[in-house]
Coordinates of C-alpha atoms in Angstrom, one line a residue:
Chain A
M1 CA 139.2 87.2 118.6
A2 CA 136.6 85.3 120.4
A3 CA 137.0 81.7 120.4
T4 CA 133.8 81.1 118.5
L5 CA 132.9 83.4 115.9
P6 CA 129.6 84.6 115.0
T7 CA 128.1 82.4 112.2
D8 CA 127.1 85.5 110.3
S9 CA 130.7 86.7 110.2
V10 CA 133.0 86.3 107.4
G11 CA 135.4 85.0 110.1
R12 CA 139.1 85.4 110.0
V13 CA 140.4 87.5 107.3
S14 CA 143.8 88.5 105.9
P15 CA 145.0 91.6 104.1
Q16 CA 146.3 91.4 100.7
S17 CA 148.1 94.1 98.5
V18 CA 149.0 94.7 95.0
R19 CA 151.7 97.0 93.5
F20 CA 151.1 99.0 90.4
D21 CA 154.1 100.2 88.8
E22 CA 152.5 102.2 85.9
P23 CA 152.5 106.0 86.9
L24 CA 149.4 107.6 88.1
L25 CA 148.6 111.5 87.0
L26 CA 146.5 112.7 89.9
E27 CA 144.0 115.3 89.5
C28 CA 146.1 118.0 91.2
G29 CA 148.5 117.5 88.5
R30 CA 151.2 115.5 90.1
E31 CA 152.2 112.2 89.2
L32 CA 153.1 109.2 91.4
P33 CA 155.7 107.0 89.8
G34 CA 153.7 103.8 91.2
Y35 CA 151.6 102.8 94.3
T36 CA 150.4 100.0 96.5
L37 CA 146.8 99.1 97.2
A38 CA 146.0 97.1 100.6
Y39 CA 142.7 95.3 100.2
E40 CA 140.8 92.4 101.8
T41 CA 138.2 90.2 99.9
Y42 CA 135.4 88.2 101.3
G43 CA 133.4 85.5 99.5
V44 CA 134.4 83.6 96.2
L45 CA 134.5 85.4 92.8
N46 CA 132.3 83.4 90.2
A47 CA 133.3 81.9 87.2
D48 CA 132.1 84.8 85.0
A49 CA 133.5 87.4 87.7
T50 CA 129.9 89.0 87.7
N51 CA 129.4 88.9 91.5
A52 CA 132.0 91.4 92.6
I53 CA 131.1 94.4 94.9
L54 CA 133.6 97.1 95.5
V55 CA 133.0 98.5 99.1
C56 CA 134.5 101.9 99.7
H57 CA 135.6 103.2 103.1
A58 CA 134.7 106.6 104.8
L59 CA 137.2 109.1 106.3
S60 CA 138.9 107.1 108.8
G61 CA 138.2 103.6 107.6
N62 CA 140.4 101.3 105.7
H63 CA 140.2 98.0 103.7
H64 CA 139.3 95.9 106.9
A65 CA 135.6 95.9 106.4
A66 CA 134.5 92.6 107.8
G67 CA 135.7 89.7 109.9
Y68 CA 138.6 89.4 112.4
D69 CA 142.1 90.4 110.9
S70 CA 144.1 88.8 113.8
E71 CA 143.9 86.0 116.4
D72 CA 143.6 88.6 119.0
A73 CA 141.3 91.0 117.3
R74 CA 138.5 92.2 119.7
K75 CA 136.5 94.1 117.3
P76 CA 135.3 93.0 113.6
G77 CA 136.0 95.3 110.4
W78 CA 134.1 98.6 110.2
W79 CA 131.2 97.2 108.2
E80 CA 130.5 94.1 109.9
A81 CA 126.8 95.1 110.3
C82 CA 126.4 94.6 106.5
I83 CA 129.1 92.3 105.1
G84 CA 128.7 88.4 105.8
P85 CA 126.8 85.3 105.3
G86 CA 123.1 86.4 105.1
K87 CA 123.8 90.2 105.6
P88 CA 123.0 92.9 103.0
L89 CA 126.3 92.2 101.3
D90 CA 125.8 88.5 101.6
T91 CA 129.3 86.7 101.1
N92 CA 127.5 83.6 100.1
R93 CA 126.5 85.2 97.0
F94 CA 128.8 88.0 96.3
F95 CA 132.6 88.6 96.2
V96 CA 133.0 91.5 98.3
V97 CA 136.3 93.8 97.7
C98 CA 137.5 96.7 100.0
S99 CA 140.7 98.8 99.5
N100 CA 142.5 101.2 101.5
N101 CA 142.3 104.3 99.8
L102 CA 145.2 105.8 98.2
G103 CA 146.8 108.3 100.6
G104 CA 145.8 106.0 103.6
C105 CA 147.8 104.7 106.3
H106 CA 147.1 101.1 106.6
G107 CA 149.1 99.6 103.8
S108 CA 148.0 101.7 100.7
T109 CA 150.6 104.0 99.4
G110 CA 150.3 107.3 101.4
P111 CA 152.3 110.0 103.6
T112 CA 153.7 107.2 105.8
S113 CA 155.0 105.3 102.7
E114 CA 158.6 105.9 101.4
D115 CA 158.9 108.6 98.5
P116 CA 161.3 106.9 96.0
A117 CA 162.6 110.3 95.2
T118 CA 164.1 110.7 98.9
G119 CA 164.3 107.6 100.1
Q120 CA 162.2 109.1 103.4
A121 CA 158.4 109.1 104.2
Y122 CA 156.3 111.2 102.2
G123 CA 154.8 113.0 104.9
A124 CA 153.6 116.3 104.0
D125 CA 154.8 116.0 100.5
F126 CA 152.3 113.4 99.7
P127 CA 150.1 115.1 96.9
L128 CA 146.4 115.7 97.7
V129 CA 144.1 113.2 96.1
T130 CA 140.6 113.2 95.3
V131 CA 137.6 111.0 94.9
G132 CA 138.2 110.8 91.4
D133 CA 141.8 109.7 91.8
W134 CA 140.4 106.8 94.1
V135 CA 138.1 105.8 91.5
R136 CA 140.9 105.3 89.0
T137 CA 143.1 103.2 91.4
Q138 CA 140.2 101.2 92.3
A139 CA 139.5 100.6 88.7
R140 CA 143.1 99.4 88.3
L141 CA 142.6 97.0 91.4
A142 CA 139.4 95.7 89.5
D143 CA 141.6 94.9 86.4
H144 CA 144.1 93.3 88.7
L145 CA 141.2 91.0 90.0
G146 CA 139.9 90.2 86.6
I147 CA 136.6 92.3 87.3
E148 CA 135.4 94.0 84.4
R149 CA 132.4 95.4 85.9
W150 CA 131.4 95.5 89.6
A151 CA 127.7 94.2 90.3
A152 CA 127.7 97.4 92.6
V153 CA 129.8 99.7 94.3
A154 CA 128.7 100.5 97.7
G155 CA 129.8 102.7 100.6
G156 CA 128.6 105.0 103.5
S157 CA 129.5 108.8 103.8
L158 CA 132.8 109.5 102.0
G159 CA 132.5 105.9 100.8
G160 CA 129.0 106.7 99.3
M161 CA 130.4 109.7 97.6
Q162 CA 133.1 107.3 95.9
A163 CA 130.0 105.0 94.7
L164 CA 128.6 108.3 93.2
Q165 CA 131.8 109.2 91.5
W166 CA 132.1 105.6 90.1
A167 CA 128.6 106.0 88.6
I168 CA 129.6 109.1 86.9
D169 CA 133.2 108.3 85.9
L170 CA 133.0 104.8 84.9
P171 CA 129.4 104.0 83.9
E172 CA 130.2 100.9 81.9
R173 CA 132.0 99.3 84.8
I174 CA 129.3 99.6 87.5
G175 CA 126.1 97.7 87.8
H176 CA 124.5 99.4 90.7
A177 CA 125.7 102.6 93.0
I178 CA 124.7 102.0 96.7
V179 CA 125.0 105.5 98.2
I180 CA 124.4 105.7 102.0
A181 CA 124.4 108.5 104.4
A182 CA 126.3 110.5 101.8
A183 CA 125.9 113.8 100.1
P184 CA 126.5 115.4 96.7
R185 CA 129.0 117.9 98.1
L186 CA 129.8 119.0 101.6
S187 CA 128.1 122.0 103.3
A188 CA 130.0 125.0 104.4
Q189 CA 129.3 123.7 108.1
N190 CA 131.1 120.3 107.0
I191 CA 133.9 122.2 105.6
A192 CA 134.1 124.3 108.7
F193 CA 134.3 121.2 111.0
N194 CA 137.1 119.8 108.8
E195 CA 139.0 123.2 108.9
V196 CA 138.8 123.0 113.0
A197 CA 140.1 119.5 112.6
R198 CA 143.0 120.3 110.5
Q199 CA 144.0 123.4 112.4
A200 CA 143.9 121.3 115.5
I201 CA 146.6 119.0 113.6
R202 CA 148.5 121.6 112.1
S203 CA 149.0 123.9 115.0
D204 CA 150.1 121.1 117.0
P205 CA 154.0 121.9 117.9
D206 CA 154.7 118.3 117.0
F207 CA 153.3 118.6 113.7
H208 CA 156.7 120.1 112.3
E209 CA 154.8 121.3 109.0
G210 CA 153.7 117.5 108.5
R211 CA 157.6 116.3 108.6
Y212 CA 157.1 115.0 112.0
A213 CA 158.3 111.3 111.0
L214 CA 161.7 112.7 110.6
T215 CA 161.8 114.0 114.2
G216 CA 160.3 111.0 115.9
D217 CA 157.5 113.2 117.3
R218 CA 153.8 112.8 116.3
P219 CA 151.1 115.5 116.6
R220 CA 149.1 113.3 118.9
T221 CA 147.1 116.2 120.6
G222 CA 146.2 117.6 117.5
L223 CA 144.9 114.5 115.8
M224 CA 143.4 113.5 119.1
L225 CA 141.3 116.7 119.0
A226 CA 140.3 116.2 115.5
R227 CA 139.1 113.0 116.1
M228 CA 137.2 114.2 119.3
L229 CA 135.5 116.9 117.1
G230 CA 134.7 114.6 114.4
H231 CA 133.0 111.9 116.9
I232 CA 130.7 114.6 118.2
T233 CA 129.4 115.4 114.7
Y234 CA 129.0 111.7 114.0
L235 CA 126.6 111.1 116.9
S236 CA 123.2 112.7 117.5
E237 CA 122.4 114.7 120.5
A238 CA 119.9 112.0 121.4
A239 CA 122.6 109.3 121.0
M240 CA 125.0 111.2 123.1
G241 CA 122.4 111.8 125.5
E242 CA 121.1 108.2 125.9
K243 CA 124.6 106.9 126.2
F244 CA 126.1 109.2 128.6
G245 CA 123.7 111.8 129.9
R246 CA 125.3 113.7 132.6
E247 CA 126.7 110.9 133.9
R248 CA 129.8 111.3 135.8
R249 CA 132.6 108.9 136.9
D250 CA 132.5 109.9 140.5
E251 CA 129.0 108.4 141.4
R252 CA 129.0 110.3 144.7
G253 CA 128.1 113.4 143.0
A254 CA 130.3 115.9 144.2
F255 CA 131.9 118.3 141.6
G256 CA 135.9 118.1 141.5
F257 CA 136.6 121.6 140.8
H258 CA 139.2 120.5 138.5
Y259 CA 139.8 120.1 134.5
G260 CA 140.5 116.3 134.7
V261 CA 137.9 113.9 133.2
E262 CA 134.6 114.3 135.4
F263 CA 131.8 113.5 132.8
E264 CA 131.5 110.1 131.2
V265 CA 131.2 112.0 127.9
E266 CA 134.6 113.5 128.4
S267 CA 136.2 110.0 129.1
Y268 CA 134.6 108.6 126.3
L269 CA 135.9 111.3 123.8
R270 CA 139.3 111.1 125.2
H271 CA 139.4 107.4 124.9
Q272 CA 138.0 107.8 121.3
G273 CA 140.8 110.3 120.7
E274 CA 143.7 108.5 122.0
S275 CA 143.0 105.1 120.6
F276 CA 142.5 106.8 117.2
V277 CA 145.9 108.3 117.5
D278 CA 147.5 105.0 118.0
R279 CA 146.1 103.7 114.6
F280 CA 145.9 106.7 112.2
D281 CA 148.3 109.1 110.6
A282 CA 147.8 112.9 111.0
N283 CA 148.6 113.5 107.2
T284 CA 146.2 111.1 106.0
Y285 CA 143.6 112.6 108.1
L286 CA 144.4 116.0 106.5
L287 CA 144.2 114.6 102.9
M288 CA 141.2 112.6 103.6
T289 CA 139.3 115.8 104.9
K290 CA 140.5 117.7 101.8
A291 CA 139.3 115.1 99.4
L292 CA 135.9 115.4 101.3
D293 CA 135.9 119.2 100.9
Y294 CA 136.9 118.9 97.1
F295 CA 134.1 116.5 96.4
D296 CA 131.7 118.1 94.0
P297 CA 130.7 116.4 90.9
A298 CA 128.3 118.8 89.8
A299 CA 130.9 121.7 89.8
A300 CA 131.9 120.4 86.7
T301 CA 128.6 121.0 85.2
G302 CA 128.0 124.6 86.4
G303 CA 126.2 123.1 89.6
D304 CA 123.9 121.2 88.0
L305 CA 124.0 117.8 89.5
S306 CA 121.4 116.3 87.1
K307 CA 123.8 117.1 84.3
A308 CA 126.6 115.7 86.2
L309 CA 124.6 112.5 86.6
A310 CA 123.3 112.4 83.0
R311 CA 126.0 109.7 81.8
T312 CA 125.3 107.3 84.6
T313 CA 123.7 104.1 83.7
A314 CA 123.6 102.4 86.9
P315 CA 120.4 102.3 89.0
F316 CA 120.8 103.9 92.5
F317 CA 120.1 102.8 96.0
V318 CA 120.1 106.0 98.2
A319 CA 119.7 105.7 101.9
S320 CA 119.8 108.4 104.8
F321 CA 119.2 108.4 108.5
T322 CA 116.8 110.6 110.3
S323 CA 119.2 111.9 112.9
D324 CA 122.2 112.2 110.7
W325 CA 123.1 116.1 110.9
R326 CA 126.6 115.6 109.1
F327 CA 125.2 114.2 106.1
P328 CA 121.4 114.9 106.7
P329 CA 118.5 113.5 104.8
A330 CA 118.4 116.4 102.8
A331 CA 121.6 115.8 101.2
S332 CA 120.8 112.2 100.1
H333 CA 117.4 113.6 98.9
E334 CA 119.2 116.2 96.7
I335 CA 121.0 113.1 94.9
V336 CA 117.7 111.6 94.4
R337 CA 116.0 114.5 93.1
A338 CA 118.7 115.1 90.4
L339 CA 118.2 111.4 89.5
L340 CA 114.3 111.9 89.3
D341 CA 114.8 114.9 87.3
I342 CA 116.5 113.0 84.5
N343 CA 114.3 110.0 84.8
K344 CA 117.0 107.6 86.0
R345 CA 116.3 104.6 88.1
V346 CA 116.6 105.3 91.7
S347 CA 115.2 103.9 95.1
Y348 CA 115.3 105.9 98.3
A349 CA 114.9 105.1 102.1
E350 CA 115.0 107.3 105.0
I351 CA 115.7 105.4 107.8
E352 CA 114.5 106.2 111.4
A353 CA 117.8 105.8 113.6
D354 CA 118.9 107.6 116.7
H355 CA 122.5 107.1 116.2
G356 CA 123.5 110.1 114.1
H357 CA 125.7 109.7 111.0
D358 CA 127.3 106.5 112.6
A359 CA 123.8 104.9 112.0
F360 CA 125.4 103.6 108.6
L361 CA 127.8 101.5 110.6
M362 CA 125.2 100.0 112.9
P363 CA 123.0 97.0 112.7
V364 CA 119.6 98.9 112.5
P365 CA 117.2 96.2 111.5
R366 CA 115.0 98.3 109.0
Y367 CA 118.5 99.5 107.3
Q368 CA 119.6 96.0 107.0
E369 CA 116.3 94.9 105.6
V370 CA 115.7 97.4 102.9
F371 CA 119.6 97.1 102.0
S372 CA 119.3 93.3 101.8
A373 CA 115.9 93.7 99.6
Y374 CA 118.0 95.8 97.1
M375 CA 121.0 93.4 97.1
N376 CA 118.8 90.6 96.5
R377 CA 117.8 92.3 93.4
V378 CA 121.4 92.9 92.5
A379 CA 122.2 89.1 93.1
E380 CA 119.3 87.8 90.8
E381 CA 120.4 90.3 88.2
V382 CA 123.9 88.9 88.2
G383 CA 123.0 85.3 88.9
A384 CA 124.8 85.1 92.3
Chain B
M1 CA 104.0 86.2 88.5
S2 CA 100.6 86.0 90.0
P3 CA 97.6 87.7 88.6
L4 CA 96.8 91.3 89.9
R5 CA 93.8 91.9 92.2
A6 CA 90.7 92.5 90.3
D7 CA 90.7 96.3 90.9
L8 CA 94.3 96.7 90.0
E9 CA 93.8 94.7 87.0
I10 CA 91.4 97.5 85.7
V11 CA 93.7 100.0 86.6
A12 CA 96.6 98.5 84.8
N13 CA 94.5 98.0 81.7
W14 CA 93.9 102.0 81.9
V15 CA 97.6 102.2 81.5
E16 CA 99.2 102.3 78.0
E17 CA 102.1 100.7 76.5
G18 CA 105.3 102.7 77.5
Q19 CA 103.8 105.2 79.6
R20 CA 105.7 107.1 82.3
V21 CA 104.0 106.3 85.7
L22 CA 103.9 107.6 89.0
D23 CA 102.4 105.5 91.6
L24 CA 101.2 107.4 94.9
G25 CA 101.4 105.2 97.8
C26 CA 102.6 102.2 95.7
G27 CA 102.5 99.6 98.6
D28 CA 104.4 96.4 97.8
G29 CA 105.0 97.8 94.3
L30 CA 103.2 94.7 92.7
L31 CA 101.1 97.0 90.5
L32 CA 104.1 99.1 89.3
R33 CA 105.9 95.7 88.7
H34 CA 103.1 94.6 86.5
L35 CA 103.3 97.9 84.6
F36 CA 107.0 97.7 84.1
E37 CA 107.1 94.3 82.9
Q38 CA 103.5 93.8 80.8
R39 CA 103.4 97.3 79.5
R40 CA 107.0 98.4 79.6
A41 CA 106.0 101.2 81.6
T42 CA 108.7 103.5 83.5
G43 CA 108.7 105.7 86.6
Y44 CA 108.4 105.4 90.4
G45 CA 106.4 104.5 93.3
L46 CA 106.1 106.8 96.3
E47 CA 105.7 105.0 99.6
I48 CA 106.0 106.0 103.1
D49 CA 105.6 102.6 104.9
P50 CA 109.1 100.9 105.7
E51 CA 107.7 97.4 104.9
G52 CA 106.2 98.4 101.8
I53 CA 109.3 100.2 100.7
S54 CA 111.2 96.9 101.1
Q55 CA 108.8 95.1 99.3
S56 CA 108.7 97.4 96.5
I57 CA 112.3 97.1 96.2
A58 CA 112.2 93.5 96.2
N59 CA 109.7 93.6 93.5
G60 CA 112.3 95.5 91.4
I61 CA 110.6 98.8 91.1
N62 CA 112.0 102.2 91.9
V63 CA 110.4 103.5 95.0
I64 CA 111.1 106.7 96.8
E65 CA 110.5 107.0 100.4
S66 CA 108.0 110.1 100.5
D67 CA 105.1 111.6 102.4
L68 CA 102.4 112.2 100.2
D69 CA 101.2 115.0 102.6
K70 CA 104.0 117.1 101.7
G71 CA 103.0 117.3 98.1
L72 CA 104.8 116.2 95.0
A73 CA 107.4 118.9 95.2
D74 CA 110.0 116.5 93.6
F75 CA 108.2 116.4 90.5
E76 CA 107.9 119.1 87.4
D77 CA 104.8 119.7 85.9
D78 CA 103.7 117.1 83.2
A79 CA 106.4 114.9 84.3
F80 CA 104.2 111.7 83.9
D81 CA 101.7 110.3 81.5
Q82 CA 100.0 108.7 84.4
V83 CA 99.6 109.3 88.0
I84 CA 97.9 106.5 90.0
M85 CA 96.6 106.7 93.3
T86 CA 94.9 103.3 94.6
Q87 CA 93.2 103.4 97.9
T88 CA 95.3 106.1 99.2
L89 CA 93.1 109.0 98.7
Q90 CA 91.1 108.5 102.0
A91 CA 94.4 108.4 103.9
V92 CA 96.0 111.7 103.1
Q93 CA 95.6 115.0 105.1
R94 CA 94.4 117.0 102.0
P95 CA 93.0 114.8 99.3
D96 CA 91.9 118.1 97.5
Q97 CA 95.5 119.3 97.3
L98 CA 97.1 116.1 96.3
L99 CA 94.5 115.6 93.5
S100 CA 95.6 118.9 92.3
E101 CA 99.2 117.9 92.6
M102 CA 98.5 114.8 90.7
M103 CA 96.9 117.0 87.9
R104 CA 100.0 119.1 87.9
V105 CA 102.7 116.4 87.5
G106 CA 100.5 113.9 85.3
R107 CA 98.7 114.6 81.9
T108 CA 96.0 112.0 83.3
G109 CA 95.5 110.2 86.6
I110 CA 93.8 107.3 88.0
V111 CA 92.1 107.4 91.3
T112 CA 90.5 104.3 93.4
F113 CA 89.1 104.7 97.0
P114 CA 86.3 102.8 98.9
N115 CA 83.0 104.4 98.5
F116 CA 81.7 105.5 102.0
A117 CA 78.1 105.6 100.7
H118 CA 78.1 101.8 99.9
Y119 CA 74.8 100.1 101.3
R120 CA 76.7 98.2 103.7
L121 CA 78.5 101.0 105.2
R122 CA 75.1 103.0 105.5
W123 CA 73.4 100.0 107.4
H124 CA 76.5 100.2 109.9
I125 CA 75.7 103.7 110.7
A126 CA 71.8 103.9 110.2
V127 CA 71.0 100.6 111.7
R128 CA 73.8 99.8 114.2
G129 CA 74.7 103.2 114.9
R130 CA 78.7 102.1 114.7
M131 CA 81.2 103.4 112.5
P132 CA 81.6 101.0 109.5
M133 CA 84.1 98.4 109.1
S134 CA 84.3 96.0 106.1
A135 CA 86.6 94.1 104.0
A136 CA 87.8 97.4 102.3
L137 CA 87.7 99.3 105.4
S138 CA 89.3 96.9 107.9
Y139 CA 90.2 99.2 110.9
A140 CA 88.5 100.3 113.9
W141 CA 87.7 104.3 113.8
Y142 CA 90.3 105.1 116.5
E143 CA 93.0 103.5 114.6
T144 CA 92.2 103.8 111.1
P145 CA 94.9 105.5 108.8
N146 CA 91.7 106.3 106.6
I147 CA 90.9 109.9 107.8
H148 CA 89.0 111.3 104.8
F149 CA 86.2 109.2 103.7
C150 CA 84.3 110.3 100.9
T151 CA 81.6 109.0 98.6
I152 CA 81.2 108.7 94.8
R153 CA 79.2 111.9 94.7
D154 CA 81.5 113.8 97.1
F155 CA 84.6 112.8 94.7
E156 CA 82.6 113.8 91.7
A157 CA 81.8 117.0 93.1
L158 CA 85.4 117.7 94.2
C159 CA 86.6 117.0 90.8
E160 CA 84.1 119.6 89.5
A161 CA 85.4 122.2 92.1
L162 CA 89.0 121.5 91.2
G163 CA 88.4 121.6 87.5
I164 CA 89.3 117.9 86.9
H165 CA 87.4 116.0 84.1
I166 CA 86.2 112.7 84.8
I167 CA 87.0 110.3 81.7
E168 CA 85.6 107.1 82.9
R169 CA 84.2 105.6 86.1
R170 CA 83.9 101.8 87.3
V171 CA 82.6 100.4 90.5
L172 CA 83.3 97.2 92.1
S173 CA 81.5 95.2 94.8
H174 CA 83.1 94.1 98.0
D175 CA 84.4 90.8 96.1
L176 CA 85.9 93.1 93.6
K177 CA 83.6 91.9 91.0
R178 CA 81.1 93.9 88.8
P179 CA 77.9 94.9 91.3
L180 CA 75.2 92.5 91.1
I181 CA 72.8 95.4 89.9
G182 CA 75.3 96.3 87.2
G183 CA 75.9 100.2 87.1
F184 CA 73.0 101.1 88.6
M185 CA 73.0 103.4 91.5
P186 CA 76.8 103.3 91.9
N187 CA 76.9 105.4 95.0
L188 CA 74.7 102.7 96.6
F189 CA 75.8 99.7 95.3
G190 CA 79.5 100.4 94.4
E191 CA 82.0 99.6 97.2
I192 CA 85.4 100.5 95.3
A193 CA 85.4 103.4 93.0
L194 CA 87.8 103.7 90.0
Y195 CA 88.3 106.9 88.1
R196 CA 90.2 108.2 85.1
I197 CA 90.8 111.7 85.3
C198 CA 92.4 114.5 83.6
R199 CA 92.5 118.4 83.5
A200 CA 89.3 119.9 82.4

């Protein structure tokens, strides 16, 4: 952690956790006897509990969305660009809550947690969870925190899908849905990328059918490959070109005629992959990608997204980024179109940005400006 | 809230209580906000300018980032009671196609534009030999987003060709007042033209 923190950061934060002992029946048909959710909060809940915002994380995220969670933390939380004093999710006005999704590996119950039935880590036996399951666990967290209704539920990517599901499943508990760089469902190409990632993990000899915790091994190579692949799809070609071009580590310019790291982009990807393996569990990665693949709220209404959205009452703010080819503007536009068709309140911004899908994590000025404009409106509505 | 600009006031008075409205090129969203608050109207604004989109959101209206040159494919036939386009007609690539689209998605329309046959603009070209600049047309020719100027006569001829009926026409002078010479020779003395239109 830097000696002096930026004034627009929430600063030093600490995780909390809550245990729920009522059983949870999951969409897959299995039941969890109980579970723990890890979460962080920023800002102060007002007396009427009307200023709370739920932030939902993406595939590899967790509850640490903003600020610095240890004295020696070098990096802030994943949505530092948008959470903090004066930022779109302004912690001077809002009480921001972010929980680690059920099935995660950073404190919420997941594959690395102990299965009470066996006394060992769940590992591959942890049930597959869905976006709908997450909404129900987050609703219990809201109950625990005394929040009857979120002023808004917000997220990017898989987090945006959760905001969408919230608006559909619990319309009376969500004031606004903030859906950023998301999609109403994954495309075949997206599922294909997820499948390659899963196969990379599952074919690693150290995967042991997901029971690697018992062996002391971890499928490091497989998880690293999955992350490297994912990372390529989160950036745009232009962003990668700008960042790395064809730069090589050996500045003298001679090819090495070997398979070690030569190009900077190789070095970057390996570093991303390796550091990811140290902080993420392979079984969690598998189940998160599966939750993404399964997400399709329109499936319940014969593929008609407007019908699926008919019950929603929350106004939507939808945003996409021009260079995002993983969740392209056309996917966000599909959500907008479905809302327009049924006369729902929605605003949409297609933000020019070169960063690809990762743009939703970046301090892109126009993004922050339009997001702030929307959240100001939310704050005024709830008297925050 | 502050009163509307005089031309928008006329437009607002043409919108009836509770109507469903689409505003093409809604700018800062003030007109729609006025219609939402004062006339209980509902609907959307379409805008392409990032600043306009943020201002529209700040004004509490629903705004969709859209390029009007790509048509109104997001909207079904007869989706709106009113489709409004203020001071935008001259900035689109195909005003004729957009007018047809307006009349497809809305039962009635409201269009306003700067009249290029106004005597001051004629003077600019005829006497000074320069492309006109005025309060309503404040850009130099090489940087103007206004690429399709037309006159009151041009617009009315286009409406006729497209099978669009003109319900009502108003003109305003450069200071957004009723022209001094009243409704006399509007193509010469009207600086801003305002129309209510519908399918013929």
